[in-house]
Every structure is written in C-alpha cells, then in structure tokens.
Amino acid sequence: MHLLVVEDDERLSRALRRLLEEDRHVVDVAADGETGLAIAEDGAGIEVVILDIGLPDISGLEVARRLRRSRSELAILILTARDTVDDRVTGLDAGADDYLVKPFAYEELAARLRALSRRSAGPRRPTPVLEVGPISLDETSRRVTAGDREIDLSPREFSLLECLLRHPGQTLTRDQLLDQAWPFSVAVTPNAVDAYIHYLRTKLGDLGSRIETVRGVGYRLSDA
C-alpha cells in the first residue's frame, strides 16, 4: 500500500519507514500536522495515514477531522500514548478507522494495516483506469494509450507503468518497482528495472521522457 506516516518522533518515524518499506509498502513521512495534511491532500495514491495524536503544531485529532472531510476514502490509523476509553472514542469520532496505543509491537501495526486493506477493498477500490497527462492504462482491458496511440506492452512493462501511474510525481526505488513488477519466485536484480524502464520509454516514444531518472535512487513519472 501507499502509506503516509505523520509522526514527530524522528526515531520512531525512521524505524516505521524502514520496517514498512521492508514489507514492500510505499511510505511518505511528515513530522507535523500541516505537512501531513498537505501531503495527504496532494497525494492521490495514498491509501492509509498512520497518524500520531501528539503533533507539535496541530492535534492529530484535528488532522483526522480535516482528512475525513477532504479525503473520505482514506483509512486513518491513530497512534497515541493515551489509553482510556474516552480517548479511544474521541479518536474514532474524529474520523479514525483504528487506534493503536504506544508502545506497540510492529507485528500488531502490520496486522492492523492488513485489516484496513481488506476493509477498504470494496468501496475504496481504486479506479481501473489510471491516467497521468496523455498516458492512460486500463487495468481491466490491459490497454495502454500514449496520446492518441495504443501501445503494446509486455507483462513486466505493463506492471512497471501501472506502478508509476499509481504514484505520479513520487520517486520509487528500484526495489519497490521490482516488488511490483516481478513475481517473488523470480530471481532478478535491480538492473532488470533499468533495462525494462528503457524498453518502456522507447515504446512510449516522446512521452517516454516523462519517466525521470532520480540518480542513485530510482525513477518517477512526471505529473507536470
């Protein structure tokens, strides 16, 4: 999933990002509420917000309320050190889907994320047609168009483009792209991503330049 972690404890935030990325999630991080709101409202691909209540600028509860008004499809998981019934009720009434008390085991967080993913599979299921500028991908028919041209992609090229289209403007590492486009049983190296990005750019023609190289990290699809 594409996750946003809003947490001002730098050590915890760094640890969560590492563990979540090891579980093959795409993770954005914000250290305060206003930054978290800006990322969540601009990031169309974000599916779950992991939200600390005790933020330095505005309360995590207020962040949850605003997100629920502007992005009703988002799942919100609140993190807090407060463990009374009233605290839990207040968090849920603010718009949270789940509530996790600090300190917590990462395994419990991962299980709660899996539950949120299952819960959101119905009404929050993303549209089968992905579009960024003149590039369009229909997951149902597996048709890809670039401008006014329909292009024929291999399964790996299709999966790579799908991942990039789901996260426009976001830098994705080679490992993240590998996890999306290759079955886990297939032994490949990050260099395979570079080769298939080259094939994909070639097939997209002039629009291939929208796939930008982020040196030393990976690739992003320009949404400009």
PDB file of C-alpha atoms in Angstrom:
ATOM      1  CA  MET A   1       0.000   0.000   0.000  1.00  0.00           C
ATOM      2  CA  HIS A   2       0.907   3.663  -0.235  1.00  0.00           C
ATOM      3  CA  LEU A   3       1.179   4.934   3.343  1.00  0.00           C
ATOM      4  CA  LEU A   4       1.698   8.309   4.981  1.00  0.00           C
ATOM      5  CA  VAL A   5       3.276   8.349   8.457  1.00  0.00           C
ATOM      6  CA  VAL A   6       2.623  11.585  10.390  1.00  0.00           C
ATOM      7  CA  GLU A   7       4.867  11.347  13.470  1.00  0.00           C
ATOM      8  CA  ASP A   8       7.114  13.962  15.128  1.00  0.00           C
ATOM      9  CA  ASP A   9       9.311  11.437  16.957  1.00  0.00           C
ATOM     10  CA  GLU A  10      12.138  11.203  14.431  1.00  0.00           C
ATOM     11  CA  ARG A  11      13.498   7.928  15.789  1.00  0.00           C
ATOM     12  CA  LEU A  12      10.084   6.217  15.666  1.00  0.00           C
ATOM     13  CA  SER A  13       9.288   7.709  12.272  1.00  0.00           C
ATOM     14  CA  ARG A  14      12.580   6.460  10.823  1.00  0.00           C
ATOM     15  CA  ALA A  15      12.062   2.973  12.268  1.00  0.00           C
ATOM     16  CA  LEU A  16       8.488   2.755  10.953  1.00  0.00           C
ATOM     17  CA  ARG A  17       9.561   3.840   7.483  1.00  0.00           C
ATOM     18  CA  ARG A  18      12.301   1.205   7.364  1.00  0.00           C
ATOM     19  CA  LEU A  19      10.035  -1.614   8.579  1.00  0.00           C
ATOM     20  CA  LEU A  20       7.112  -0.648   6.344  1.00  0.00           C
ATOM     21  CA  GLU A  21       9.338  -0.395   3.267  1.00  0.00           C
ATOM     22  CA  GLU A  22      10.793  -3.814   4.108  1.00  0.00           C
ATOM     23  CA  ASP A  23       7.172  -5.038   3.965  1.00  0.00           C
ATOM     24  CA  ARG A  24       7.026  -3.568   0.430  1.00  0.00           C
ATOM     25  CA  HIS A  25       4.851  -0.557   1.210  1.00  0.00           C
ATOM     26  CA  VAL A  26       5.460   2.844  -0.382  1.00  0.00           C
ATOM     27  CA  VAL A  27       5.941   5.291   2.508  1.00  0.00           C
ATOM     28  CA  ASP A  28       5.801   9.085   2.818  1.00  0.00           C
ATOM     29  CA  VAL A  29       6.678  10.776   6.117  1.00  0.00           C
ATOM     30  CA  ALA A  30       5.650  14.075   7.736  1.00  0.00           C
ATOM     31  CA  ALA A  31       6.857  15.455  11.090  1.00  0.00           C
ATOM     32  CA  ASP A  32       3.904  17.781  11.750  1.00  0.00           C
ATOM     33  CA  GLY A  33       0.195  18.044  11.067  1.00  0.00           C
ATOM     34  CA  GLU A  34       0.204  20.781   8.432  1.00  0.00           C
ATOM     35  CA  THR A  35       2.826  18.963   6.352  1.00  0.00           C
ATOM     36  CA  GLY A  36       0.881  15.731   6.727  1.00  0.00           C
ATOM     37  CA  LEU A  37      -2.315  17.409   5.538  1.00  0.00           C
ATOM     38  CA  ALA A  38      -0.546  18.899   2.521  1.00  0.00           C
ATOM     39  CA  ILE A  39       0.950  15.536   1.517  1.00  0.00           C
ATOM     40  CA  ALA A  40      -2.314  13.635   2.044  1.00  0.00           C
ATOM     41  CA  GLU A  41      -4.410  16.136   0.125  1.00  0.00           C
ATOM     42  CA  ASP A  42      -1.959  16.319  -2.803  1.00  0.00           C
ATOM     43  CA  GLY A  43      -1.022  12.620  -2.871  1.00  0.00           C
ATOM     44  CA  ALA A  44      -3.850  10.903  -4.728  1.00  0.00           C
ATOM     45  CA  GLY A  45      -2.223   7.475  -4.344  1.00  0.00           C
ATOM     46  CA  ILE A  46      -2.112   7.497  -0.526  1.00  0.00           C
ATOM     47  CA  GLU A  47      -4.377   4.821   0.948  1.00  0.00           C
ATOM     48  CA  VAL A  48      -3.656   4.839   4.701  1.00  0.00           C
ATOM     49  CA  VAL A  49      -2.473   7.567   7.087  1.00  0.00           C
ATOM     50  CA  ILE A  50      -0.669   6.419  10.258  1.00  0.00           C
ATOM     51  CA  LEU A  51      -1.271   9.440  12.475  1.00  0.00           C
ATOM     52  CA  ASP A  52       0.227  10.393  15.848  1.00  0.00           C
ATOM     53  CA  ILE A  53      -2.115  12.426  18.073  1.00  0.00           C
ATOM     54  CA  GLY A  54       0.609  14.463  19.818  1.00  0.00           C
ATOM     55  CA  LEU A  55       1.954  16.605  16.988  1.00  0.00           C
ATOM     56  CA  PRO A  56       3.913  19.853  17.530  1.00  0.00           C
ATOM     57  CA  ASP A  57       1.635  22.206  15.577  1.00  0.00           C
ATOM     58  CA  ILE A  58      -1.956  20.946  15.464  1.00  0.00           C
ATOM     59  CA  SER A  59      -3.523  17.961  17.160  1.00  0.00           C
ATOM     60  CA  GLY A  60      -3.609  14.674  15.314  1.00  0.00           C
ATOM     61  CA  LEU A  61      -7.336  14.634  16.080  1.00  0.00           C
ATOM     62  CA  GLU A  62      -7.780  17.861  14.116  1.00  0.00           C
ATOM     63  CA  VAL A  63      -5.711  16.384  11.267  1.00  0.00           C
ATOM     64  CA  ALA A  64      -8.024  13.342  11.271  1.00  0.00           C
ATOM     65  CA  ARG A  65     -11.135  15.555  11.162  1.00  0.00           C
ATOM     66  CA  ARG A  66      -9.809  17.584   8.226  1.00  0.00           C
ATOM     67  CA  LEU A  67      -8.707  14.491   6.325  1.00  0.00           C
ATOM     68  CA  ARG A  68     -12.083  12.856   6.838  1.00  0.00           C
ATOM     69  CA  ARG A  69     -13.771  15.933   5.338  1.00  0.00           C
ATOM     70  CA  SER A  70     -11.423  16.268   2.342  1.00  0.00           C
ATOM     71  CA  ARG A  71     -10.396  12.651   1.644  1.00  0.00           C
ATOM     72  CA  SER A  72     -13.248  10.458   2.841  1.00  0.00           C
ATOM     73  CA  GLU A  73     -11.773   7.367   1.153  1.00  0.00           C
ATOM     74  CA  LEU A  74      -8.570   7.430   3.239  1.00  0.00           C
ATOM     75  CA  ALA A  75      -8.082   4.924   6.047  1.00  0.00           C
ATOM     76  CA  ILE A  76      -6.713   6.546   9.218  1.00  0.00           C
ATOM     77  CA  LEU A  77      -4.839   4.647  11.929  1.00  0.00           C
ATOM     78  CA  ILE A  78      -4.181   6.737  15.053  1.00  0.00           C
ATOM     79  CA  LEU A  79      -1.101   6.221  17.255  1.00  0.00           C
ATOM     80  CA  THR A  80      -1.242   7.532  20.815  1.00  0.00           C
ATOM     81  CA  ALA A  81       0.085   7.020  24.337  1.00  0.00           C
ATOM     82  CA  ARG A  82      -3.409   7.680  25.730  1.00  0.00           C
ATOM     83  CA  ASP A  83      -5.299   4.511  26.615  1.00  0.00           C
ATOM     84  CA  THR A  84      -8.576   5.446  28.257  1.00  0.00           C
ATOM     85  CA  VAL A  85     -11.939   4.542  26.758  1.00  0.00           C
ATOM     86  CA  ASP A  86     -12.753   8.243  26.320  1.00  0.00           C
ATOM     87  CA  ASP A  87      -9.516   8.789  24.389  1.00  0.00           C
ATOM     88  CA  ARG A  88     -10.287   5.899  22.053  1.00  0.00           C
ATOM     89  CA  VAL A  89     -13.850   7.095  21.497  1.00  0.00           C
ATOM     90  CA  THR A  90     -12.623  10.644  20.776  1.00  0.00           C
ATOM     91  CA  GLY A  91     -10.114   9.337  18.205  1.00  0.00           C
ATOM     92  CA  LEU A  92     -12.697   7.194  16.448  1.00  0.00           C
ATOM     93  CA  ASP A  93     -15.251  10.014  16.473  1.00  0.00           C
ATOM     94  CA  ALA A  94     -12.644  12.301  14.878  1.00  0.00           C
ATOM     95  CA  GLY A  95     -12.630  10.019  11.842  1.00  0.00           C
ATOM     96  CA  ALA A  96     -10.077   7.323  12.640  1.00  0.00           C
ATOM     97  CA  ASP A  97     -10.665   3.776  11.395  1.00  0.00           C
ATOM     98  CA  ASP A  98      -8.420   2.180  14.015  1.00  0.00           C
ATOM     99  CA  TYR A  99      -6.471   3.048  17.155  1.00  0.00           C
ATOM    100  CA  LEU A 100      -3.100   1.725  18.369  1.00  0.00           C
ATOM    101  CA  VAL A 101      -1.609   2.540  21.774  1.00  0.00           C
ATOM    102  CA  LYS A 102       2.128   3.223  22.218  1.00  0.00           C
ATOM    103  CA  PRO A 103       4.323   1.362  22.844  1.00  0.00           C
ATOM    104  CA  PHE A 104       3.254  -1.248  20.328  1.00  0.00           C
ATOM    105  CA  ALA A 105       4.793  -4.216  18.536  1.00  0.00           C
ATOM    106  CA  TYR A 106       5.386  -3.692  14.831  1.00  0.00           C
ATOM    107  CA  GLU A 107       3.678  -7.033  14.144  1.00  0.00           C
ATOM    108  CA  GLU A 108       0.432  -5.613  15.546  1.00  0.00           C
ATOM    109  CA  LEU A 109       0.706  -2.496  13.394  1.00  0.00           C
ATOM    110  CA  ALA A 110       1.309  -4.670  10.316  1.00  0.00           C
ATOM    111  CA  ALA A 111      -1.733  -6.812  11.165  1.00  0.00           C
ATOM    112  CA  ARG A 112      -3.931  -3.744  11.587  1.00  0.00           C
ATOM    113  CA  LEU A 113      -2.765  -2.407   8.216  1.00  0.00           C
ATOM    114  CA  ARG A 114      -3.676  -5.723   6.597  1.00  0.00           C
ATOM    115  CA  ALA A 115      -7.126  -5.480   8.183  1.00  0.00           C
ATOM    116  CA  LEU A 116      -7.573  -1.926   6.901  1.00  0.00           C
ATOM    117  CA  SER A 117      -6.523  -3.077   3.449  1.00  0.00           C
ATOM    118  CA  ARG A 118      -9.150  -5.825   3.461  1.00  0.00           C
ATOM    119  CA  ARG A 119     -11.777  -3.433   4.783  1.00  0.00           C
ATOM    120  CA  SER A 120     -11.037  -0.861   2.078  1.00  0.00           C
ATOM    121  CA  ALA A 121     -11.064  -3.344  -0.797  1.00  0.00           C
ATOM    122  CA  GLY A 122     -14.745  -2.680  -1.505  1.00  0.00           C
ATOM    123  CA  PRO A 123     -15.789   0.976  -1.663  1.00  0.00           C
ATOM    124  CA  ARG A 124     -12.214   2.288  -1.676  1.00  0.00           C
ATOM    125  CA  ARG A 125     -11.081   0.142  -4.566  1.00  0.00           C
ATOM    126  CA  PRO A 126      -9.148   2.390  -6.976  1.00  0.00           C
ATOM    127  CA  THR A 127     -10.449   3.073 -10.445  1.00  0.00           C
ATOM    128  CA  PRO A 128      -9.315   0.505 -13.039  1.00  0.00           C
ATOM    129  CA  VAL A 129      -8.323   3.313 -15.431  1.00  0.00           C
ATOM    130  CA  LEU A 130      -5.152   5.182 -14.460  1.00  0.00           C
ATOM    131  CA  GLU A 131      -4.328   8.439 -16.233  1.00  0.00           C
ATOM    132  CA  VAL A 132      -1.441  10.849 -15.898  1.00  0.00           C
ATOM    133  CA  GLY A 133      -1.449  13.504 -18.596  1.00  0.00           C
ATOM    134  CA  PRO A 134      -1.713  11.819 -22.015  1.00  0.00           C
ATOM    135  CA  ILE A 135      -0.748   8.350 -20.678  1.00  0.00           C
ATOM    136  CA  SER A 136      -3.668   6.046 -19.847  1.00  0.00           C
ATOM    137  CA  LEU A 137      -3.736   2.456 -18.571  1.00  0.00           C
ATOM    138  CA  ASP A 138      -6.903   0.355 -18.295  1.00  0.00           C
ATOM    139  CA  GLU A 139      -6.320  -2.493 -15.839  1.00  0.00           C
ATOM    140  CA  THR A 140      -9.443  -4.370 -16.905  1.00  0.00           C
ATOM    141  CA  SER A 141      -8.794  -4.490 -20.651  1.00  0.00           C
ATOM    142  CA  ARG A 142      -4.994  -4.126 -20.196  1.00  0.00           C
ATOM    143  CA  ARG A 143      -4.946  -1.416 -22.867  1.00  0.00           C
ATOM    144  CA  VAL A 144      -2.366   1.361 -22.721  1.00  0.00           C
ATOM    145  CA  THR A 145      -2.557   4.558 -24.735  1.00  0.00           C
ATOM    146  CA  ALA A 146       0.077   7.257 -25.072  1.00  0.00           C
ATOM    147  CA  GLY A 147      -1.522  10.338 -26.573  1.00  0.00           C
ATOM    148  CA  ASP A 148      -3.596   9.060 -29.485  1.00  0.00           C
ATOM    149  CA  ARG A 149      -1.585   5.839 -29.874  1.00  0.00           C
ATOM    150  CA  GLU A 150      -2.334   2.449 -28.368  1.00  0.00           C
ATOM    151  CA  ILE A 151       0.891   0.690 -27.394  1.00  0.00           C
ATOM    152  CA  ASP A 152       1.609  -2.976 -26.801  1.00  0.00           C
ATOM    153  CA  LEU A 153       3.482  -3.731 -23.566  1.00  0.00           C
ATOM    154  CA  SER A 154       4.915  -6.914 -22.129  1.00  0.00           C
ATOM    155  CA  PRO A 155       3.582  -8.023 -18.699  1.00  0.00           C
ATOM    156  CA  ARG A 156       6.638  -6.578 -16.936  1.00  0.00           C
ATOM    157  CA  GLU A 157       6.439  -3.269 -18.798  1.00  0.00           C
ATOM    158  CA  PHE A 158       2.717  -3.067 -18.038  1.00  0.00           C
ATOM    159  CA  SER A 159       3.302  -3.682 -14.314  1.00  0.00           C
ATOM    160  CA  LEU A 160       6.084  -1.088 -14.152  1.00  0.00           C
ATOM    161  CA  LEU A 161       3.948   1.544 -15.863  1.00  0.00           C
ATOM    162  CA  GLU A 162       0.998   0.705 -13.603  1.00  0.00           C
ATOM    163  CA  CYS A 163       3.148   1.283 -10.505  1.00  0.00           C
ATOM    164  CA  LEU A 164       4.452   4.607 -11.832  1.00  0.00           C
ATOM    165  CA  LEU A 165       0.936   5.757 -12.759  1.00  0.00           C
ATOM    166  CA  ARG A 166      -0.341   4.936  -9.276  1.00  0.00           C
ATOM    167  CA  HIS A 167       2.277   7.230  -7.737  1.00  0.00           C
ATOM    168  CA  PRO A 168       2.688  10.208 -10.102  1.00  0.00           C
ATOM    169  CA  GLY A 169       5.411  12.628  -9.112  1.00  0.00           C
ATOM    170  CA  GLN A 170       6.743  10.252  -6.441  1.00  0.00           C
ATOM    171  CA  THR A 171      10.220   8.759  -6.575  1.00  0.00           C
ATOM    172  CA  LEU A 172      10.103   4.953  -6.399  1.00  0.00           C
ATOM    173  CA  THR A 173      13.215   2.930  -5.645  1.00  0.00           C
ATOM    174  CA  ARG A 174      14.327   0.092  -7.897  1.00  0.00           C
ATOM    175  CA  ASP A 175      13.474  -2.383  -5.137  1.00  0.00           C
ATOM    176  CA  GLN A 176       9.936  -1.017  -4.877  1.00  0.00           C
ATOM    177  CA  LEU A 177       9.495  -1.339  -8.648  1.00  0.00           C
ATOM    178  CA  LEU A 178      10.917  -4.874  -8.546  1.00  0.00           C
ATOM    179  CA  ASP A 179       8.376  -5.864  -5.902  1.00  0.00           C
ATOM    180  CA  GLN A 180       5.530  -4.531  -8.027  1.00  0.00           C
ATOM    181  CA  ALA A 181       6.517  -5.904 -11.426  1.00  0.00           C
ATOM    182  CA  TRP A 182       8.160  -9.288 -10.798  1.00  0.00           C
ATOM    183  CA  PRO A 183       6.757 -12.360  -9.036  1.00  0.00           C
ATOM    184  CA  PHE A 184       8.549 -13.100  -5.764  1.00  0.00           C
ATOM    185  CA  SER A 185       9.600 -16.502  -7.076  1.00  0.00           C
ATOM    186  CA  VAL A 186      11.618 -14.956  -9.923  1.00  0.00           C
ATOM    187  CA  ALA A 187      15.256 -14.141  -9.144  1.00  0.00           C
ATOM    188  CA  VAL A 188      16.094 -10.734 -10.650  1.00  0.00           C
ATOM    189  CA  THR A 189      18.379  -7.823  -9.799  1.00  0.00           C
ATOM    190  CA  PRO A 190      17.655  -4.075  -9.670  1.00  0.00           C
ATOM    191  CA  ASN A 191      19.470  -3.795 -13.029  1.00  0.00           C
ATOM    192  CA  ALA A 192      16.458  -5.504 -14.608  1.00  0.00           C
ATOM    193  CA  VAL A 193      14.386  -2.447 -13.693  1.00  0.00           C
ATOM    194  CA  ASP A 194      16.783  -0.188 -15.624  1.00  0.00           C
ATOM    195  CA  ALA A 195      16.508  -2.400 -18.706  1.00  0.00           C
ATOM    196  CA  TYR A 196      12.713  -2.510 -18.661  1.00  0.00           C
ATOM    197  CA  ILE A 197      12.423   1.217 -17.990  1.00  0.00           C
ATOM    198  CA  HIS A 198      14.475   1.688 -21.168  1.00  0.00           C
ATOM    199  CA  TYR A 199      12.081  -0.582 -23.112  1.00  0.00           C
ATOM    200  CA  LEU A 200       9.092   1.271 -21.652  1.00  0.00           C
ATOM    201  CA  ARG A 201      10.476   4.696 -22.559  1.00  0.00           C
ATOM    202  CA  THR A 202      11.125   3.524 -26.102  1.00  0.00           C
ATOM    203  CA  LYS A 203       7.562   2.269 -26.556  1.00  0.00           C
ATOM    204  CA  LEU A 204       6.109   5.482 -25.118  1.00  0.00           C
ATOM    205  CA  GLY A 205       8.001   7.487 -27.715  1.00  0.00           C
ATOM    206  CA  ASP A 206       8.149  11.221 -26.985  1.00  0.00           C
ATOM    207  CA  LEU A 207       6.196  10.634 -23.787  1.00  0.00           C
ATOM    208  CA  GLY A 208       8.940   8.323 -22.510  1.00  0.00           C
ATOM    209  CA  SER A 209      10.800  11.388 -21.226  1.00  0.00           C
ATOM    210  CA  ARG A 210       8.103  11.698 -18.547  1.00  0.00           C
ATOM    211  CA  ILE A 211       9.754   8.761 -16.773  1.00  0.00           C
ATOM    212  CA  GLU A 212      12.545  10.602 -14.999  1.00  0.00           C
ATOM    213  CA  THR A 213      15.682   9.050 -13.532  1.00  0.00           C
ATOM    214  CA  VAL A 214      16.412  10.015  -9.924  1.00  0.00           C
ATOM    215  CA  ARG A 215      20.118   9.333  -9.738  1.00  0.00           C
ATOM    216  CA  GLY A 216      21.122   6.805  -7.101  1.00  0.00           C
ATOM    217  CA  VAL A 217      17.516   6.133  -6.090  1.00  0.00           C
ATOM    218  CA  GLY A 218      15.151   5.054  -8.861  1.00  0.00           C
ATOM    219  CA  TYR A 219      12.513   6.603 -11.111  1.00  0.00           C
ATOM    220  CA  ARG A 220       9.454   8.833 -11.043  1.00  0.00           C
ATOM    221  CA  LEU A 221       6.695   9.620 -13.512  1.00  0.00           C
ATOM    222  CA  SER A 222       6.375  13.365 -14.003  1.00  0.00           C
ATOM    223  CA  ASP A 223       2.846  14.591 -13.407  1.00  0.00           C
ATOM    224  CA  ALA A 224       3.579  18.087 -14.753  1.00  0.00           C
TER     225      ALA A 224
END
